[in-house]
Amino acid sequence: MRQDKNSLVVALVGYGYWGPNLLRNYMEIPEATVKWVCDCDASKQAKAKSSYPSVAVTEDYSDILRDPEVDAVLVATPISTHHDLAVAAINAGKHVFVEKPMTATTVEAEALVMAAEKHGVTLMVGHTFEYSAPVVAIRDLIRSGELGDIYYISSSRINLGLHQKDVSVICDLAPHDFSILFDWLGEEPEDVTAMGRGCIRSEIPDVAFVTLRFPSGTIAEMQLSWLSPVKLRRTLVVGSKKMLVYDDTESVEKVKVFDHGVNVFEPESFGEFQLSYRTGDIVSPHISGREPLRVEAEHFLECVREGKTPKTDGLSGLRVVRAIERAETSMKATV
Amino acid sequence: MRQDKNSLVVALVGYGYWGPNLLRNYMEIPEATVKWVCDCDASKQAKAKSSYPSVAVTEDYSDILRDPEVDAVLVATPISTHHDLAVAAINAGKHVFVEKPMTATTVEAEALVMAAEKHGVTLMVGHTFEYSAPVVAIRDLIRSGELGDIYYISSSRINLGLHQKDVSVICDLAPHDFSILFDWLGEEPEDVTAMGRGCIRSEIPDVAFVTLRFPSGTIAEMQLSWLSPVKLRRTLVVGSKKMLVYDDTESVEKVKVFDHGVNVFEPESFGEFQLSYRTGDIVSPHISGREPLRVEAEHFLECVREGKTPKTDGLSGLRVVRAIERAETSMKATV
Amino acid sequence: MRQDKNSLVVALVGYGYWGPNLLRNYMEIPEATVKWVCDCDASKQAKAKSSYPSVAVTEDYSDILRDPEVDAVLVATPISTHHDLAVAAINAGKHVFVEKPMTATTVEAEALVMAAEKHGVTLMVGHTFEYSAPVVAIRDLIRSGELGDIYYISSSRINLGLHQKDVSVICDLAPHDFSILFDWLGEEPEDVTAMGRGCIRSEIPDVAFVTLRFPSGTIAEMQLSWLSPVKLRRTLVVGSKKMLVYDDTESVEKVKVFDHGVNVFEPESFGEFQLSYRTGDIVSPHISGREPLRVEAEHFLECVREGKTPKTDGLSGLRVVRAIERAETSMKATV
Amino acid sequence: MRQDKNSLVVALVGYGYWGPNLLRNYMEIPEATVKWVCDCDASKQAKAKSSYPSVAVTEDYSDILRDPEVDAVLVATPISTHHDLAVAAINAGKHVFVEKPMTATTVEAEALVMAAEKHGVTLMVGHTFEYSAPVVAIRDLIRSGELGDIYYISSSRINLGLHQKDVSVICDLAPHDFSILFDWLGEEPEDVTAMGRGCIRSEIPDVAFVTLRFPSGTIAEMQLSWLSPVKLRRTLVVGSKKMLVYDDTESVEKVKVFDHGVNVFEPESFGEFQLSYRTGDIVSPHISGREPLRVEAEHFLECVREGKTPKTDGLSGLRVVRAIERAETSMKATV
C-alpha cells in the first residue's frame, strides 16, 4: 500500500462539507497515502470512492483504529464528535489532525491535549488561516515591530449564509479570527465579551459582535454574520507606527500597509498635548503563496514524521475553544 | 435691521470649528437675519466680522440676552457650556438651537428640556444627519416596512483624526449614529454597552465599539475611531425582507438596497428547519437633496415662526445624551 | 461505446490551453460521449488519458475521420490549422465545432461556411461569451429597446499576459468583443480601424485600440492589451434612453443599468438647443446562469441532433474573422 | 491702487464659467492686484462686483488696454475670441495669460506666439493639470527613467455632461490630456487620428476616441465623452520597467505604481522567445500639493516679474492647438 518508505498512511473520518478538501490535498502529496475514508453516510462513502477508487471506505471507525498501517487520523466530522473520535485515535496510538474548532468545550480540549501528551502522539488543529500567505506576512510585520505597538484590531467576517444547524455564528466563524489574532499577537485575551442575536432562528445566533482585551493593552473587535447584503472579509490592524488593511476578498491587493500615524508632542509645562497626523505612502506588498490547506497538510505530515510541535498544536486549539466558550457565555448573559 | 417682517433675528454664540458653517447658512436664508456673533476669542470675532461685515460681534453673551430684537440663539460652543448658555437664553425668552450633543450629561439635558417647556420656547438640537437626504430615504424605507423587521444595524465611522482634547470618540462621533438609529427605529435602546481604549492619550478613548439592544429585538453595533488607515462612513441595515448599505463616502451610490433574504421553511414534524437564500436585484435609488445644514436651519426657523415641535427637539437631544452617558459608563466599567 | 441512443459521439482535436475545458464539459454532459482526443504532442495525450481513462488518444487525426461512430469533431488547435482540420472533418461528413477565431483569414472562413453548407453538416464556432448570462441579459435589454438607440459602446479588455507567440492581441482578444457587439447590435461594422504596437516583440502587437462604425450610426471602441497593470473586463453601452456598465471582473454586480440620459429641448425659433441631464436609479439586476461553456456545448449538441442553425454559426464566425482581418490590415497601415 | 511695489496689476476678461476661479485665486495672492473685470454681460459684471467690491468692472475691453497700470491680462472668454483679445493685449504691451485651448486654430496660435515674441511680453496658457501634484509626480517618475521606456498611455475622460454649444468634446476635454502627455513625454505626436460622433446633436461630437503615435515609439489613446453613465478620470502609463494608474477621481490613492513587467529571454538559436511576467509591490506614494490653479497663477506672476519662460508657454499652447486641429480634421474625415 505504501508509496515509499517515507510516505505516511492517513485515514480520514468525516466526508461532508470539508472532508473532500482534505482528501484532495492529501491525495496530491507524495509523502502521504490516504488508505481509509470513514463516514456513516453510505452516499458520502460512494462519493469518495468514485473520486478516488484507490481509497477504502467504511462506516466503522474501528476499522481505522485497528489498522496498524494507519499512522494518522484526520477528523473532519461535526464538532460535537471531535473529542471522542480524536481521543479514540490517540488511545490507538495514532497521530491526530482535528478540524477547527478542536472540540465543543474547553474541558474536552484540555482532555485532548493531555491525552496526546500522555501517548506521545502529534495533535494538530486545522487553523488553516495561520498557513495562508497574507496572514503570515502580517504576522511578520507585527512581530518585527514594523507596525509598532498594536493599538487595536477590527475584523468583519460577514456574508449571506450558510446558517449552521447546531452551532452559532461565533462557533462557525470566530475560530478564524481568534486563531489569526492569537497567532499575530502571541497572547490570549484577558477579557472576551459578545452580543448577538438569532434572527432567523432565535436559538441559533446568526449575527454577533465580539470584543477582546489583551494583557498588552491591545483591544480587538469582530463582526460575525451569516446575514449580510455584502461579503466582507476585512481586518484593520492599527499600530503606533503603521496601520494596515487585510481584505481577503481582494484578488490582488489583499494587504495594504499605510505609513500613517499620529505624532504626539508632550506639553512642556502647563501646556496642552499637541497632535499631528502623519500621512505617508501606501504599499501593497506582493504576496504569493501556495494553497493554505496544502501548506497545512504538509506541515502536519512533517510534524508527525519528525516529532515536531505543530504551529497550530493542541494548546493553540485549546486557546481558540476557550475564547469561543467565553464569547458564547457572554452572549447568553446579555440576551 | 430686519430684512422683512417674517425674518427672524438670530444670534450665534461660538465661532470655532462649526460656528462658521451655521453662520454661512443662516446668512443665506432670507427668512433669517444674523445680528450677533459672540465668541470670547477676539481673533474669532475678527474672522466673523471680516467675512460678514453686517454682523455685530461681542465677547459678552449678555449683549445677546439683553437685545429684545433677538428671537433665537444658536449655541455652537464646547459641549460643557451648552447647558448654561442655552438655559440663560431660554430664561431670557429666546428660542434656542444647540449643537450636538445637546449637553454633557443627562441631568443637564432633562433640565434643558424642562426649561424650554416652562418658558414655551422652541428647543432644537443639531442632529444634522436627520436632515440629510440618504438618511431620510432610508427612514422612509424602514418605516414603510419595505425592509421588513429590522434584524440588526452595523455602522462604521472611522478615519484618521481629529482627536478631541476633552471628550471621547464616543461623545464626538456616536451622536451621529445614535440620532440616526433612534430616528430610523423610533425607539430608544434598553441596553447600551461599550468597550474602547485611549491609544494616543490613555485618558481620552479614541477607539470604541458600542452595542445596543432595542425593545423590538433589533440590535446595533458601531465602530468609532479617530485612528484608522481608511475613512469609513458605512452603515448596514439588515431586515427580514431586504437589506441595505448606506455609504456616505460614495459620491453617487450612497444607498444600495439589496432584495436579498432568507426563506425559512417550517419543519412539518420531527423534521429540520430548511433555509434557502434569496438573491435579487440591487437598486441604488437616485437621492438628491439640499445641504442638510440648510434644511436643518430652515426647519428651525419654521418651528420658531409657527410654534411647531422640531423633528430633533429637546427630547431627541435628551435620548442621544442618555445613550452617550450609558456608553461612557459602560466603557469605563470595562477598562 | 455509446451511452444511450441519443448520445452523440464526439472527438476532440487539440489538447493544449483550451482543449481540457472542452473535454471536461463534454464529459459531464450525458448527451455526449467523447471517444477520441487527438494531439500531436504525446505528453498532452498522456495528460488527457490520465484524467479520463475512457477516452482513446491518438496523434493521427485520420483515426477520427475514419471512425464512422464519430458524429462531431471539436477543433481546439492553433488558429492557423482551423481551416484544414475543419474542412477535413466536414468532408468526412462530421459536424464541426471550431474554437474562435474560426479561421486565420476571411477567405478560409468563407470556404469553411461553403463546405459545411455543401455537406449539410452543422458548423458552429466557440464564441463563448454569447452564451454567458450577463451578455445575454444585455442583449435582451438592447433588443427590447429599453436602452433606446445605441449611441456608442466602449470596451476595455486588458491585463498582464498572456502573450501569444504567433498572433496579435487583436486576434487573441478582439473575437470576444466582436462577437459580443455583433450579437448585441445585429449588424456588421461598415468601418473598422485599429492602431497598435508590439511593445515586447515588435512583430507581435500586444496593445491595440480598435474603432468601429456601424450602419445604424452606433460607434464602438475597444482597448486590447496584454500589458496592463490592472485587469479590466469592462464595457460601457450608452443608449438614448439608458446606459449600462458591464464589468465581468465583478463577482456580484456584473451589470449596472443607469436610468440616466439627456433631454433635448428643440429651439422654438432662432433659439438655442437646450439640454438637461436626467439622473435616475441605478439597478444591478440579479443575473444567474450556468457555465457558458456548458451552455455552448449543449447548444452544439442540440443543433447537431435536431438540425438547427447554431446561434454562433459559420456566418457568425465569418463576421468575426472579417472584422479581425480588417482591424489587422488597418493596424499594419498605420505602423 | 497697488498693494505694494512688487504687486502686479492684472485685468480679467471673461467672467463666465471659469473666470470666477481665476479671480478668486488672483485675489488671494498678495503679489497681484486685480484691477479690472471685463465682460460684455452686465449681470456677470454685477456678480464680480458683488463678490469683490474693490474690482472695477467694464464691458469695454479698451478700458483695460488703455490703462497704463495694468501689467497683465487674463483671457477667459470663449475660445473663438482668444486670439483677438490676446493679440490686442500684447500690442498694448501687456503680458497675457490665456485659457486653454490657447486659440481656435493653429494659424492663430502661431500668430499669437510671434506677437508675444515681437513685443517681448510673457505669453502663458492655462494648462492647469501641468501644475497639479499627481501630474508632476508622474512626470518625475517618467523623466527619471523609473518606468523605463513608455510603451503606451491610455486615458479615459468621460462623464455625463456638460455639452458645449459650439465646440466638440475633443476641443473641450482633449486639451487636458494633450498637455499632460506632451509634458510627460517631452515630444509631439507624429500622427493623430480620431473617430467620434455627435449623439445628442449631430454637428457637435460628444464622444470621441483619439489615438497618437510619438516619434519615440510611444503610442497613446484617449476616450472622451460627455455621455457616460460613470465618471472616469483615469490614465494608464505602461513602461518597460514599471506601470502606473493615475485616477483623479480617487480622494486618496490617486497614483498607484505597479512594479510589474515582462522579462524577455532571447532565444539562443532557432529557439523561441521566452517571456515571464513579474509581479511586485504596488505603491501609492503620498502626494500632496496646493490647488493647481493657485500654483499656476503664482507661476504666471513670477514669469512676468522675472522675465522667465513659463512652463506652459505659447509654444506649449501651440502644440496642444495643433493636436486638437489634427484630431478634429481626422474625425471629420472618418464621418
mmCIF file of C-alpha atoms in Angstrom, chain A residues 171-277:
data_model
loop_
_atom_site.group_PDB
_atom_site.id
_atom_site.type_symbol
_atom_site.label_atom_id
_atom_site.label_comp_id
_atom_site.label_asym_id
_atom_site.label_seq_id
_atom_site.Cartn_x
_atom_site.Cartn_y
_atom_site.Cartn_z
ATOM 1 C CA CYS A 171 -18.593 28.864 16.787
ATOM 2 C CA ASP A 172 -18.642 28.806 12.988
ATOM 3 C CA LEU A 173 -16.751 31.965 12.044
ATOM 4 C CA ALA A 174 -14.869 33.232 15.103
ATOM 5 C CA PRO A 175 -12.287 30.398 15.132
ATOM 6 C CA HIS A 176 -10.765 32.027 12.034
ATOM 7 C CA ASP A 177 -10.341 35.393 13.708
ATOM 8 C CA PHE A 178 -9.407 34.032 17.123
ATOM 9 C CA SER A 179 -6.654 31.854 15.707
ATOM 10 C CA ILE A 180 -5.368 34.670 13.498
ATOM 11 C CA LEU A 181 -5.358 37.177 16.364
ATOM 12 C CA PHE A 182 -3.665 34.865 18.853
ATOM 13 C CA ASP A 183 -1.062 33.979 16.246
ATOM 14 C CA TRP A 184 -0.374 37.628 15.409
ATOM 15 C CA LEU A 185 -0.319 38.927 18.963
ATOM 16 C CA GLY A 186 1.204 35.922 20.707
ATOM 17 C CA GLU A 187 -1.136 36.290 23.661
ATOM 18 C CA GLU A 188 -4.536 35.217 24.898
ATOM 19 C CA PRO A 189 -7.257 37.744 25.766
ATOM 20 C CA GLU A 190 -7.937 38.509 29.408
ATOM 21 C CA ASP A 191 -11.469 39.547 28.599
ATOM 22 C CA VAL A 192 -13.940 38.310 25.976
ATOM 23 C CA THR A 193 -17.450 39.719 25.612
ATOM 24 C CA ALA A 194 -20.093 39.218 22.966
ATOM 25 C CA MET A 195 -23.530 40.362 21.971
ATOM 26 C CA GLY A 196 -25.636 38.760 19.289
ATOM 27 C CA ARG A 197 -28.993 37.618 18.096
ATOM 28 C CA GLY A 198 -30.655 34.686 16.416
ATOM 29 C CA CYS A 199 -32.518 36.492 13.650
ATOM 30 C CA ILE A 200 -33.731 33.567 11.558
ATOM 31 C CA ARG A 201 -33.980 31.041 14.366
ATOM 32 C CA SER A 202 -33.924 32.568 17.824
ATOM 33 C CA GLU A 203 -31.951 29.701 19.371
ATOM 34 C CA ILE A 204 -29.055 29.913 16.916
ATOM 35 C CA PRO A 205 -27.308 33.331 16.922
ATOM 36 C CA ASP A 206 -26.570 34.306 13.322
ATOM 37 C CA VAL A 207 -25.098 37.736 13.997
ATOM 38 C CA ALA A 208 -22.654 38.550 16.785
ATOM 39 C CA PHE A 209 -20.244 41.261 17.851
ATOM 40 C CA VAL A 210 -17.284 40.135 19.930
ATOM 41 C CA THR A 211 -14.783 42.306 21.799
ATOM 42 C CA LEU A 212 -11.461 41.221 23.263
ATOM 43 C CA ARG A 213 -8.998 42.854 25.614
ATOM 44 C CA PHE A 214 -5.418 41.567 25.741
ATOM 45 C CA PRO A 215 -2.852 41.856 28.547
ATOM 46 C CA SER A 216 -0.601 44.019 26.366
ATOM 47 C CA GLY A 217 -3.390 46.591 26.086
ATOM 48 C CA THR A 218 -4.388 45.696 22.536
ATOM 49 C CA ILE A 219 -8.145 45.554 22.049
ATOM 50 C CA ALA A 220 -9.986 43.784 19.262
ATOM 51 C CA GLU A 221 -13.463 43.567 17.886
ATOM 52 C CA MET A 222 -15.102 41.268 15.362
ATOM 53 C CA GLN A 223 -18.349 41.402 13.478
ATOM 54 C CA LEU A 224 -19.673 37.994 12.532
ATOM 55 C CA SER A 225 -22.797 37.381 10.490
ATOM 56 C CA TRP A 226 -24.499 34.940 8.165
ATOM 57 C CA LEU A 227 -26.993 37.692 7.304
ATOM 58 C CA SER A 228 -25.392 40.487 5.332
ATOM 59 C CA PRO A 229 -26.065 42.113 1.961
ATOM 60 C CA VAL A 230 -22.344 42.198 1.207
ATOM 61 C CA LYS A 231 -19.487 39.807 1.777
ATOM 62 C CA LEU A 232 -16.712 41.281 3.886
ATOM 63 C CA ARG A 233 -13.511 39.565 4.940
ATOM 64 C CA ARG A 234 -11.621 42.549 6.187
ATOM 65 C CA THR A 235 -9.340 43.207 9.120
ATOM 66 C CA LEU A 236 -7.865 46.526 10.235
ATOM 67 C CA VAL A 237 -4.686 46.457 12.273
ATOM 68 C CA VAL A 238 -3.771 49.805 13.812
ATOM 69 C CA GLY A 239 -0.318 50.163 15.296
ATOM 70 C CA SER A 240 1.567 53.052 16.815
ATOM 71 C CA LYS A 241 3.894 53.249 13.799
ATOM 72 C CA LYS A 242 1.874 51.956 10.854
ATOM 73 C CA MET A 243 -1.586 50.676 10.068
ATOM 74 C CA LEU A 244 -2.824 48.052 7.635
ATOM 75 C CA VAL A 245 -5.909 46.687 5.971
ATOM 76 C CA TYR A 246 -6.193 43.000 5.131
ATOM 77 C CA ASP A 247 -9.026 42.328 2.692
ATOM 78 C CA ASP A 248 -9.271 38.675 1.781
ATOM 79 C CA THR A 249 -11.937 39.307 -0.860
ATOM 80 C CA GLU A 250 -9.481 41.315 -2.972
ATOM 81 C CA SER A 251 -7.818 39.293 -5.691
ATOM 82 C CA VAL A 252 -4.715 41.471 -5.938
ATOM 83 C CA GLU A 253 -4.215 43.967 -3.122
ATOM 84 C CA LYS A 254 -5.055 41.736 -0.161
ATOM 85 C CA VAL A 255 -2.778 43.639 2.211
ATOM 86 C CA LYS A 256 -2.207 47.393 2.227
ATOM 87 C CA VAL A 257 0.249 48.927 4.651
ATOM 88 C CA PHE A 258 -0.336 52.596 5.445
ATOM 89 C CA ASP A 259 2.614 54.612 6.665
ATOM 90 C CA HIS A 260 0.189 56.735 8.665
ATOM 91 C CA GLY A 261 0.249 57.673 12.291
ATOM 92 C CA VAL A 262 -0.080 60.293 14.950
ATOM 93 C CA ASN A 263 2.794 62.277 16.348
ATOM 94 C CA VAL A 264 2.352 63.399 19.929
ATOM 95 C CA PHE A 265 4.230 66.385 21.277
ATOM 96 C CA GLU A 266 4.460 66.312 25.051
ATOM 97 C CA PRO A 267 3.452 69.560 26.689
ATOM 98 C CA GLU A 268 6.407 71.443 28.172
ATOM 99 C CA SER A 269 4.651 72.786 31.219
ATOM 100 C CA PHE A 270 1.068 73.773 31.801
ATOM 101 C CA GLY A 271 0.684 73.353 28.071
ATOM 102 C CA GLU A 272 -1.627 71.153 26.087
ATOM 103 C CA PHE A 273 -0.834 67.936 24.255
ATOM 104 C CA GLN A 274 -0.262 68.650 20.611
ATOM 105 C CA LEU A 275 -1.003 66.048 17.948
ATOM 106 C CA SER A 276 -0.149 65.953 14.302
ATOM 107 C CA TYR A 277 -1.230 63.387 11.749
#
